[in-house]
Amino acid sequence: MSPLCRLLGLSFWAVGVFGTSINRNWANLEARDVLRSCLSKAVGLDDSRVQFPEEPNFNDTDLRPFNLNLQYAAFAITYPNTTQEVSDIVLCAGTHDRKVQARSGGRDFINKCLGGAGGAIVVDLKSFNTIEVDQATQIATADGNRYIPHGSSPLVGVGGHLMVGGMGYSSRQNGLSIDALTEVEVVLANGTVTRASETSNPDLFWAMRGAGASFGIATEFNFQTKPEPETVVSWTYNFTSNDPAVLSEAWKAYHEIVRDPALSLKLGGTARLVKSSFIISGAFFGSEAAFNDINLGGRLPSTSTTTITPGLSWMEFIQDIFDSAGSTASQAYFYTSDTGVTPDTMPSNSSIDAFLEHIFAADDVSSNWSFLLDLYGGKINDVATNATAFPHRDVLYFLTAYVSTTGPTTATTERFHEDAVLKLQSNEPEKYGSYAGVPSLGHENSQEKYWGSNLARLEIIKARFDPDDVFSMPQNVKPAGSF
């Protein structure tokens, strides 16, 4: 072939390639516009209830990533008002091969409510905020003087809290939030709206209680409520010292309390380690006299600053916590991890000493860190491991590591805190599970840590209700046979 012929051949080939590329781009733009139109129709053509990335203040007002280290570009943020609108949004997404993620509050350590990757459609459930009580059965679909066990963060929505288990100050006495759940309304991956309970869709009901975000979007919960506590004692023991040995002594004393099988179920609390302080605090559900009878202070070192406030209502107690948490920034650069401690994996005294020696040794990594040790057990652990998707029914406390930084959190900072936790675990992390409510991208085999021996059953149920993994993010349950 002559040079001219070769050149002409190349030109014709190039026109074909670029023509194909242009056609593909037009097709992508057309599909995008069709999806946008579908989402707009799903919310009644109310432009304020479906927001796209080019909208003014989209990142600050609508996307609102809780962890600024993880920036995921959602395709759209939607704000449905009804279950039918949620169903229509899910149908739009499924038709266009988009992933869907519900957002309930948005306090999310790895931004999974934004899809955990780019291009997801977020269903914000802020309008689903009504409460009703059946006065005959006292089942909430929650009015005066009734409550369920729940958490203590004002930034957490009921959906996000429930779908992973839901623990709080009264859980040792009353169980988890999911243990009070009697029925849930769910929008499935194909847009179907269904209800699940012990007698209707029992497999789905089982999965929703601990792994719900992998299976659908919950739009209504029914609970068996309990009478609001008559009186609450708020208590705090604050150990402050620059000497790690003093804080170690307090931690070890806390361990002895935590591992006591006779510890009063009326006692709920947490310990918090920060630089130079180990603070043990919580609630006692009863009178001051009854609190004094358990002699909690007598089981702790005498070096604490003690604050005891009796005679509170439950609302007064929880409002104080909400008020103190209200100053917490809604967005930050941070890293978290979580470890469930059981009787068989309780850190030794030498492990505690090694941990404190490590964490106090390098302030240049980050001095803005904390470790929470949430008291667990009691009624929570009276439930069988396989009774709900939530498997951690033998845990005595969950240890949550939290470190925040002024800018993007570096791998060095993350590694430093991972090494600290490894010292507590005696370098045997495989023995420890984790709470799905405090996810971490640093975990290997995350699904196994979150759901343990229940994972295989969850994967089978996932394949039945969401075979295409519409409700998807990297750490969710995956359909059986998909990997």
Coordinates of C-alpha atoms in Angstrom, one line a residue:
M1 CA 0.0 0.0 0.0
S2 CA 1.3 3.5 -0.9
P3 CA 2.0 6.0 1.9
L4 CA -1.1 8.0 0.8
C5 CA -3.3 4.9 1.0
R6 CA -2.0 4.1 4.4
L7 CA -2.6 7.6 5.6
L8 CA -6.2 7.5 4.3
G9 CA -6.8 4.2 6.0
L10 CA -5.5 5.6 9.3
S11 CA -7.8 8.6 8.9
F12 CA -10.9 6.4 8.2
W13 CA -10.0 4.3 11.3
A14 CA -9.6 7.4 13.5
V15 CA -12.9 8.8 12.4
G16 CA -14.5 5.5 13.3
V17 CA -12.9 5.4 16.7
F18 CA -13.7 9.0 17.6
G19 CA -17.2 8.6 16.2
T20 CA -17.8 5.6 18.5
S21 CA -16.4 7.6 21.5
I22 CA -18.6 10.6 20.7
N23 CA -21.7 8.3 20.4
R24 CA -20.8 6.6 23.7
N25 CA -20.5 10.0 25.5
W26 CA -23.8 11.2 24.1
A27 CA -25.4 7.9 25.2
N28 CA -23.9 8.4 28.7
L29 CA -25.2 11.9 28.9
E30 CA -28.6 10.8 27.7
A31 CA -28.7 8.0 30.3
R32 CA -27.7 10.5 33.0
D33 CA -30.4 12.9 32.1
V34 CA -33.0 10.1 32.0
L35 CA -32.0 9.0 35.5
R36 CA -32.1 12.6 36.7
S37 CA -35.6 13.0 35.3
C38 CA -36.6 9.7 36.9
L39 CA -35.4 10.8 40.4
S40 CA -37.1 14.2 40.0
K41 CA -40.4 12.5 39.2
A42 CA -39.9 10.1 42.2
V43 CA -40.0 13.1 44.6
G44 CA -43.0 14.8 42.8
L45 CA -40.9 17.1 40.7
D46 CA -39.8 19.0 43.8
D47 CA -36.4 20.2 42.8
S48 CA -35.5 20.9 46.5
R49 CA -35.8 17.2 47.3
V50 CA -33.3 15.9 44.7
Q51 CA -29.9 17.6 44.6
F52 CA -27.1 17.1 42.1
P53 CA -23.3 17.9 42.4
E54 CA -23.5 21.1 40.3
E55 CA -26.1 22.6 42.7
P56 CA -24.8 25.5 44.9
N57 CA -23.4 24.4 48.2
F58 CA -24.0 20.7 47.3
N59 CA -20.9 19.5 49.2
D60 CA -21.6 21.5 52.4
T61 CA -25.4 21.3 52.5
D62 CA -26.3 18.0 50.9
L63 CA -23.3 15.7 50.7
R64 CA -21.9 16.6 54.1
P65 CA -19.2 13.9 54.5
F66 CA -18.7 13.2 58.2
N67 CA -15.1 11.9 57.7
L68 CA -13.3 14.5 55.6
N69 CA -10.6 11.9 54.8
L70 CA -13.1 10.1 52.5
Q71 CA -14.5 12.1 49.7
Y72 CA -17.2 10.2 47.7
A73 CA -18.9 11.9 44.8
A74 CA -22.6 10.8 45.0
F75 CA -24.7 11.0 41.8
A76 CA -27.5 12.6 43.8
I77 CA -28.9 13.2 47.3
T78 CA -32.6 12.6 47.5
Y79 CA -35.0 13.6 50.3
P80 CA -38.2 11.5 50.0
N81 CA -41.2 12.1 52.2
T82 CA -43.0 8.8 51.8
T83 CA -42.3 5.1 51.5
Q84 CA -43.6 5.2 48.0
E85 CA -41.1 7.9 47.1
V86 CA -38.3 5.7 48.5
S87 CA -39.5 2.8 46.4
D88 CA -39.6 5.0 43.3
I89 CA -36.0 6.2 43.9
V90 CA -34.8 2.7 44.4
L91 CA -36.5 1.6 41.1
C92 CA -34.8 4.5 39.3
A93 CA -31.4 3.5 40.6
G94 CA -31.9 -0.2 39.8
T95 CA -33.0 0.5 36.3
H96 CA -29.9 2.5 35.7
D97 CA -27.5 0.2 37.5
R98 CA -26.8 2.6 40.3
K99 CA -26.0 1.7 43.9
V100 CA -28.3 3.0 46.6
Q101 CA -27.5 3.9 50.2
A102 CA -29.8 5.2 52.9
R103 CA -28.7 8.0 55.2
S104 CA -30.2 8.3 58.7
G105 CA -28.4 11.1 60.5
G106 CA -25.1 10.9 58.7
R107 CA -22.8 10.3 61.7
D108 CA -20.7 7.8 59.7
F109 CA -17.1 7.0 60.4
I110 CA -16.3 5.8 56.9
N111 CA -19.0 7.7 55.0
K112 CA -20.7 4.5 54.0
C113 CA -24.0 6.4 53.9
L114 CA -22.6 8.1 50.8
G115 CA -22.1 4.7 49.2
G116 CA -18.5 4.1 50.1
A117 CA -17.6 4.9 46.5
G118 CA -18.5 7.4 43.8
G119 CA -21.7 7.5 41.8
A120 CA -24.2 6.2 44.4
I121 CA -27.7 7.6 45.0
V122 CA -28.2 8.6 48.6
V123 CA -31.7 8.4 50.2
D124 CA -31.8 10.8 53.1
L125 CA -34.5 9.8 55.6
K126 CA -34.7 13.0 57.6
S127 CA -38.4 13.4 56.9
F128 CA -39.2 10.0 58.4
N129 CA -39.5 11.4 61.9
T130 CA -43.0 10.6 63.3
I131 CA -43.7 8.5 66.4
E132 CA -46.9 6.8 67.4
V133 CA -47.8 4.6 70.4
D134 CA -50.5 2.0 70.5
Q135 CA -52.0 2.6 73.9
A136 CA -53.4 -0.9 74.1
T137 CA -50.3 -2.8 73.3
Q138 CA -47.7 -0.1 74.1
I139 CA -46.1 -0.9 70.8
A140 CA -44.5 2.2 69.3
T141 CA -44.8 2.8 65.5
A142 CA -43.0 6.4 71.2
D143 CA -45.8 9.3 73.5
G144 CA -45.5 9.9 77.1
N145 CA -43.2 8.0 79.5
R146 CA -42.3 5.1 77.3
Y147 CA -38.9 4.3 75.9
I148 CA -36.7 1.7 74.3
P149 CA -33.0 1.1 74.9
H150 CA -31.1 3.5 72.7
G151 CA -27.8 5.3 72.2
S152 CA -26.6 8.6 73.4
S153 CA -25.5 10.6 70.3
P154 CA -27.8 13.3 69.0
L155 CA -26.1 13.0 65.6
V156 CA -27.3 9.4 65.0
G157 CA -30.6 8.6 63.3
V158 CA -32.8 5.8 64.4
G159 CA -32.3 3.9 61.2
G160 CA -28.5 3.9 61.3
H161 CA -28.6 3.0 65.0
L162 CA -31.0 0.1 64.6
M163 CA -29.5 -1.5 61.5
V164 CA -26.3 -2.3 63.3
G165 CA -27.7 -3.3 66.7
G166 CA -28.2 -0.2 68.8
M167 CA -26.5 -0.1 72.2
G168 CA -26.8 2.5 75.0
Y169 CA -26.7 3.2 78.7
S170 CA -29.8 1.1 79.5
S171 CA -28.8 -1.9 77.3
R172 CA -27.4 -4.0 80.2
Q173 CA -30.8 -3.8 81.7
N174 CA -33.0 -3.9 78.6
G175 CA -31.0 -5.3 75.7
L176 CA -30.2 -3.7 72.4
S177 CA -32.5 -1.5 70.4
I178 CA -33.0 -4.4 67.9
D179 CA -34.1 -6.6 70.8
A180 CA -37.2 -4.3 71.3
L181 CA -38.0 -4.3 67.5
T182 CA -41.2 -6.2 66.6
E183 CA -41.7 -5.3 63.0
V184 CA -40.0 -3.3 60.3
E185 CA -41.2 -1.9 56.9
V186 CA -38.6 -2.3 54.2
V187 CA -38.1 -1.1 50.7
L188 CA -36.3 -3.9 48.8
A189 CA -33.8 -3.7 45.9
N190 CA -36.6 -4.2 43.3
G191 CA -38.7 -1.4 44.8
T192 CA -41.1 -3.7 46.6
V193 CA -42.4 -2.5 49.9
T194 CA -42.7 -5.3 52.5
R195 CA -43.0 -5.9 56.2
A196 CA -40.8 -8.2 58.2
S197 CA -41.3 -9.7 61.7
E198 CA -40.9 -13.0 63.5
T199 CA -43.9 -14.4 61.6
S200 CA -43.7 -12.5 58.3
N201 CA -40.5 -12.7 56.2
P202 CA -38.6 -14.0 59.2
D203 CA -35.3 -14.3 57.4
L204 CA -35.4 -10.7 56.3
F205 CA -36.4 -9.7 59.9
W206 CA -33.4 -11.6 61.2
A207 CA -31.0 -9.9 58.8
M208 CA -32.4 -6.4 59.4
R209 CA -31.5 -6.7 63.1
G210 CA -27.8 -6.2 62.8
A211 CA -27.0 -5.9 59.1
G212 CA -30.0 -4.0 57.7
A213 CA -28.2 -1.6 55.4
S214 CA -27.2 -4.5 53.2
F215 CA -30.8 -5.6 52.6
G216 CA -33.1 -2.6 52.1
I217 CA -34.2 0.8 53.3
A218 CA -36.2 0.7 56.5
T219 CA -39.0 3.3 56.5
E220 CA -40.9 2.3 59.7
F221 CA -40.1 0.5 62.9
N222 CA -42.4 -1.0 65.5
F223 CA -41.1 -1.5 69.0
Q224 CA -42.2 -3.1 72.2
T225 CA -41.6 -0.1 74.6
K226 CA -40.9 -0.1 78.3
P227 CA -41.8 2.4 81.0
E228 CA -39.4 5.3 81.2
P229 CA -37.1 4.9 84.2
E230 CA -38.5 6.6 87.3
T231 CA -35.2 8.0 88.5
V232 CA -31.6 8.0 87.3
V233 CA -28.3 8.7 89.1
S234 CA -25.6 10.2 86.9
W235 CA -22.1 9.3 88.1
T236 CA -18.5 10.2 87.1
Y237 CA -15.1 9.2 88.5
N238 CA -12.3 11.2 86.9
F239 CA -8.7 10.0 87.3
T240 CA -6.3 12.8 86.1
S241 CA -2.6 12.3 86.0
N242 CA 0.4 12.7 83.7
D243 CA 1.6 9.4 85.1
P244 CA 0.4 6.5 82.9
A245 CA 0.7 4.2 86.0
V246 CA -2.2 6.1 87.7
L247 CA -4.4 5.7 84.6
S248 CA -3.4 2.1 84.3
E249 CA -4.5 1.4 87.9
A250 CA -7.9 3.0 87.1
W251 CA -8.3 0.9 83.9
K252 CA -7.4 -2.3 85.7
A253 CA -10.0 -1.6 88.4
Y254 CA -12.6 -0.9 85.7
H255 CA -11.7 -4.3 84.2
E256 CA -12.5 -6.0 87.5
I257 CA -15.9 -4.3 87.5
V258 CA -16.6 -5.2 83.9
R259 CA -15.8 -8.9 84.4
D260 CA -18.0 -9.2 87.5
P261 CA -21.0 -11.5 86.5
A262 CA -22.9 -10.1 89.5
L263 CA -22.6 -6.5 88.4
S264 CA -26.0 -4.8 88.8
L265 CA -28.0 -4.7 85.5
K266 CA -29.1 -1.2 86.6
L267 CA -25.6 0.1 85.9
G268 CA -24.7 1.4 82.5
G269 CA -21.6 3.3 81.5
T270 CA -18.4 3.9 79.7
A271 CA -14.8 4.7 80.4
R272 CA -12.9 7.2 78.3
L273 CA -9.2 7.5 78.0
V274 CA -7.8 10.8 76.9
K275 CA -4.4 12.4 77.4
S276 CA -3.8 12.6 81.1
S277 CA -7.3 11.3 82.1
F278 CA -9.2 8.1 82.5
I279 CA -12.9 9.0 83.1
I280 CA -15.5 6.4 84.1
S281 CA -19.1 7.6 83.9
G282 CA -22.6 6.5 83.3
A283 CA -26.1 6.0 84.6
F284 CA -27.6 4.0 87.4
F285 CA -31.3 3.3 87.0
G286 CA -32.6 3.6 90.5
S287 CA -32.4 5.7 93.7
E288 CA -29.3 7.2 95.2
A289 CA -29.5 4.7 98.1
A290 CA -29.6 1.8 95.7
F291 CA -26.6 3.2 93.9
N292 CA -24.7 3.6 97.1
D293 CA -25.5 -0.1 97.9
I294 CA -23.5 -1.3 94.9
N295 CA -20.4 0.6 96.2
L296 CA -19.0 1.4 92.8
G297 CA -16.7 4.0 94.2
G298 CA -15.3 1.6 96.7
R299 CA -14.1 -0.7 93.8
L300 CA -12.1 2.1 92.2
P301 CA -8.8 3.8 93.3
S302 CA -9.4 6.7 95.7
T303 CA -7.6 9.2 93.6
S304 CA -10.6 10.3 91.5
T305 CA -12.6 13.4 91.3
T306 CA -16.1 12.2 91.9
T307 CA -19.4 13.7 90.7
I308 CA -22.7 12.0 91.7
T309 CA -26.0 13.6 90.6
P310 CA -29.1 11.6 91.8
G311 CA -32.8 12.2 91.1
L312 CA -32.7 12.9 87.4
S313 CA -35.4 11.9 85.0
W314 CA -34.3 9.9 82.0
M315 CA -34.9 12.9 79.7
E316 CA -32.7 15.1 82.0
F317 CA -29.9 12.6 82.0
I318 CA -29.9 12.0 78.2
Q319 CA -30.4 15.7 77.4
D320 CA -27.2 16.5 79.4
I321 CA -25.3 14.1 77.2
F322 CA -26.9 15.5 74.1
D323 CA -26.0 19.1 75.1
S324 CA -22.3 18.1 75.8
A325 CA -22.1 16.3 72.5
G326 CA -23.7 19.2 70.6
S327 CA -20.4 21.1 70.4
T328 CA -18.7 18.2 68.5
A329 CA -17.9 19.1 65.0
S330 CA -20.1 17.4 62.4
Q331 CA -17.2 17.0 60.0
A332 CA -13.6 16.3 60.7
Y333 CA -10.5 14.4 59.6
F334 CA -10.3 11.3 61.8
Y335 CA -9.6 7.6 62.0
T336 CA -11.5 5.0 64.1
S337 CA -11.3 1.3 64.9
D338 CA -13.3 -0.9 67.2
T339 CA -12.6 -4.1 69.2
G340 CA -15.0 -6.3 71.0
V341 CA -13.6 -7.6 74.3
T342 CA -15.0 -10.9 75.6
P343 CA -14.2 -12.8 78.8
D344 CA -11.7 -15.0 76.8
T345 CA -10.0 -12.0 75.2
M346 CA -9.8 -9.6 78.2
P347 CA -6.4 -7.7 77.9
S348 CA -3.9 -8.6 80.6
N349 CA -2.5 -6.1 83.0
S350 CA 0.8 -6.2 81.1
S351 CA -1.1 -5.5 77.9
I352 CA -2.7 -2.4 79.4
D353 CA 0.7 -1.2 80.6
A354 CA 2.2 -1.8 77.1
F355 CA -0.7 0.0 75.5
L356 CA -0.4 3.1 77.7
E357 CA 3.4 3.2 77.3
H358 CA 2.9 3.2 73.6
I359 CA 0.1 5.8 73.4
F360 CA 1.8 8.3 75.7
A361 CA 5.2 8.0 73.9
A362 CA 4.6 9.9 70.7
D363 CA 2.5 13.1 70.9
D364 CA 4.0 14.2 67.6
V365 CA 1.7 11.7 65.8
S366 CA -1.5 13.2 67.2
S367 CA -2.4 14.3 70.7
N368 CA -6.1 14.6 69.9
W369 CA -7.0 11.0 70.6
S370 CA -9.4 9.1 72.8
F371 CA -10.4 5.5 73.6
L372 CA -13.9 4.6 74.7
L373 CA -14.6 1.4 76.7
D374 CA -18.4 1.0 76.5
L375 CA -19.8 -1.2 79.3
Y376 CA -21.7 -4.1 77.8
G377 CA -23.0 -7.6 78.8
G378 CA -26.1 -8.1 81.0
K379 CA -29.4 -8.6 79.1
I380 CA -27.6 -8.1 75.8
N381 CA -25.7 -11.3 76.4
D382 CA -28.8 -13.3 77.4
V383 CA -29.7 -13.4 73.7
A384 CA -28.3 -16.2 71.6
T385 CA -25.5 -15.4 69.0
N386 CA -27.7 -16.6 66.1
A387 CA -31.0 -15.1 67.3
T388 CA -30.3 -11.9 65.3
A389 CA -27.8 -10.9 62.7
F390 CA -25.9 -9.0 65.4
P391 CA -23.6 -11.7 66.7
H392 CA -21.7 -10.1 69.6
R393 CA -23.6 -11.6 72.5
D394 CA -20.6 -12.4 74.7
V395 CA -18.8 -9.0 74.7
L396 CA -18.0 -7.3 78.0
Y397 CA -17.0 -4.0 76.5
F398 CA -16.3 -2.5 73.1
L399 CA -13.0 -0.5 72.8
T400 CA -13.3 2.3 70.2
A401 CA -10.2 4.1 69.2
Y402 CA -10.6 7.7 67.8
V403 CA -8.0 10.1 66.6
S404 CA -8.7 13.4 64.8
T405 CA -6.2 15.5 62.9
T406 CA -6.2 19.1 61.6
G407 CA -5.7 17.9 58.0
P408 CA -5.9 14.6 56.2
T409 CA -5.0 11.8 58.6
T410 CA -1.8 10.2 57.6
A411 CA -0.9 6.5 57.3
T412 CA 1.7 7.1 60.0
T413 CA -1.0 8.3 62.4
E414 CA -3.3 5.4 61.6
R415 CA -0.5 2.9 62.0
F416 CA 0.4 4.3 65.4
H417 CA -3.1 3.8 66.7
E418 CA -3.5 0.4 65.1
D419 CA -0.2 -0.7 66.8
A420 CA -1.6 0.6 70.2
V421 CA -4.7 -1.6 69.8
L422 CA -2.5 -4.5 68.7
K423 CA -0.7 -4.3 72.0
L424 CA -4.0 -4.6 73.9
Q425 CA -4.8 -7.6 71.7
S426 CA -1.4 -9.2 72.3
N427 CA -0.9 -9.1 68.6
E428 CA -3.7 -11.5 68.0
P429 CA -6.4 -9.4 66.2
E430 CA -8.0 -12.4 64.6
K431 CA -9.5 -13.3 68.0
Y432 CA -11.5 -10.1 68.2
G433 CA -14.8 -9.1 66.5
S434 CA -15.9 -5.5 65.8
Y435 CA -19.2 -3.6 66.0
A436 CA -20.5 -2.6 62.5
G437 CA -21.6 0.7 64.1
V438 CA -18.0 1.7 64.3
P439 CA -16.6 0.5 61.0
S440 CA -13.0 1.0 60.0
L441 CA -11.3 0.7 56.6
G442 CA -8.3 -0.7 58.4
H443 CA -9.9 -4.0 59.1
E444 CA -9.2 -7.0 57.0
N445 CA -12.1 -9.4 56.5
S446 CA -14.5 -6.7 57.8
Q447 CA -17.6 -8.7 57.2
E448 CA -16.3 -11.6 59.4
K449 CA -15.5 -9.2 62.2
Y450 CA -18.9 -7.5 62.1
W451 CA -21.1 -10.6 61.7
G452 CA -18.9 -13.6 62.7
S453 CA -20.6 -16.9 62.5
N454 CA -23.8 -15.3 61.1
L455 CA -22.1 -14.1 57.9
A456 CA -22.8 -17.3 55.9
R457 CA -26.5 -17.1 56.5
L458 CA -26.5 -13.3 55.8
E459 CA -24.9 -13.9 52.4
I460 CA -27.6 -16.5 51.5
I461 CA -30.4 -14.1 52.5
K462 CA -28.6 -11.3 50.6
A463 CA -28.6 -13.4 47.4
R464 CA -32.4 -13.8 47.8
F465 CA -33.4 -10.2 48.5
D466 CA -30.6 -8.2 46.7
P467 CA -28.8 -10.5 44.3
D468 CA -27.4 -7.5 42.3
D469 CA -26.0 -5.8 45.4
V470 CA -28.0 -2.6 44.9
F471 CA -27.6 -1.7 48.6
S472 CA -23.9 -1.8 48.3
M473 CA -20.7 -0.5 49.9
P474 CA -17.4 -2.3 50.3
Q475 CA -18.0 -3.5 53.8
N476 CA -21.7 -4.6 53.4
V477 CA -22.8 -8.2 53.2
K478 CA -22.3 -9.5 49.7
P479 CA -24.6 -12.0 47.9
A480 CA -23.6 -15.7 48.2
G481 CA -21.9 -16.8 45.0
S482 CA -20.8 -13.3 44.0
F483 CA -17.2 -13.7 45.1

